[in-house]
GROMACS .gro file of C-alpha atoms in nm:
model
   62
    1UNK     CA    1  11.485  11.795  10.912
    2UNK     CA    2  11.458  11.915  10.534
    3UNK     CA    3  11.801  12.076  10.557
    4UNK     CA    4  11.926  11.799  10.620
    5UNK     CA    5  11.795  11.510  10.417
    6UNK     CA    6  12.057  11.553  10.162
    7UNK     CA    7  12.299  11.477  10.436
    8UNK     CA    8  12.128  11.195  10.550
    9UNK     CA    9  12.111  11.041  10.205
   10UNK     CA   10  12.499  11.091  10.208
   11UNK     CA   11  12.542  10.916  10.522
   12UNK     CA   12  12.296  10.582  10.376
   13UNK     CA   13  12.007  10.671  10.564
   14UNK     CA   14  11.692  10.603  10.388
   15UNK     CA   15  11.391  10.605  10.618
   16UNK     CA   16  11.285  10.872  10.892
   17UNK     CA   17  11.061  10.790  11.167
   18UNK     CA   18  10.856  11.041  11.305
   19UNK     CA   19  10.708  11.095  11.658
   20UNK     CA   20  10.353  11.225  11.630
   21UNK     CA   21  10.405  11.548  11.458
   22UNK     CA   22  10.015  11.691  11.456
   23UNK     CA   23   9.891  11.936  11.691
   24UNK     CA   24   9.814  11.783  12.022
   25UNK     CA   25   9.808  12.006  12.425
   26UNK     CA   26  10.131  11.779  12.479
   27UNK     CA   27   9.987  11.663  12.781
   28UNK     CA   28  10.110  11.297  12.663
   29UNK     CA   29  10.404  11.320  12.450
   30UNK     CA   30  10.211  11.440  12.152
   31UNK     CA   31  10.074  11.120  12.139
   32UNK     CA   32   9.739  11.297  12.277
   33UNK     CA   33   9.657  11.439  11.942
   34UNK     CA   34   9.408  11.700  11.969
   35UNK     CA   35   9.405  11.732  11.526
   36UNK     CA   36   9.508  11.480  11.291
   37UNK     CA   37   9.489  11.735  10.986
   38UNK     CA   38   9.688  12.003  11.157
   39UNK     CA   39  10.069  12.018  11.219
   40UNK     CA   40  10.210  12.102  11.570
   41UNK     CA   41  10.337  12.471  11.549
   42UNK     CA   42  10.669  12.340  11.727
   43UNK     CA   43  10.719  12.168  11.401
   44UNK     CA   44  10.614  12.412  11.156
   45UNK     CA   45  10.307  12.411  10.937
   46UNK     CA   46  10.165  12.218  10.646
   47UNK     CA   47  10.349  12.411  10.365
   48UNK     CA   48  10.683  12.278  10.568
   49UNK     CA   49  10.581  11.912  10.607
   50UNK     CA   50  10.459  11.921  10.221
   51UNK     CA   51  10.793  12.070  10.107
   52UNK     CA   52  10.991  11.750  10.373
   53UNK     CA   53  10.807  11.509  10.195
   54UNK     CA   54  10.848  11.612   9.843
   55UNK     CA   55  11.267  11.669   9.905
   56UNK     CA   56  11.260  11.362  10.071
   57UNK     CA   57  11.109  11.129   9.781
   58UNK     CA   58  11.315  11.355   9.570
   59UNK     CA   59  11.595  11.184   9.744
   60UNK     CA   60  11.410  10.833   9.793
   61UNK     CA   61  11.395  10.897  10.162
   62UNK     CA   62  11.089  10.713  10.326
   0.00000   0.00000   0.00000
């Protein structure tokens, strides 16, 4: 998603919703969270969410 925030910016996007992105035994969707301070290793790890937030305010992405 980080790669391409500058192309959503381009195309007037300026939200992103995200579907429960912490660690959970996807028995549910992920919405059976298992650790809200952890990130689901399918999704990378806390060092890549930090570094999706900060380009995306960067860009004034929500």
């Amino acid at each position: 998603i980080t790669a391409k925030l500058e192309h959503f910016k381009d195309t007037g996007i300026d939200a992103v919703w995200l579907s429960p992105i912490y660690a959970s035994p996807m028995v549910d969707f992920g919405y059976d969270i298992s650790d809200f301070r952890k990130i689901h290793e399918e999704y990378g790890t806390d060092e890549d969410f930090a570094n999706l937030m900060t380009k995306a305010k960067e860009l004034g992405i929500k």
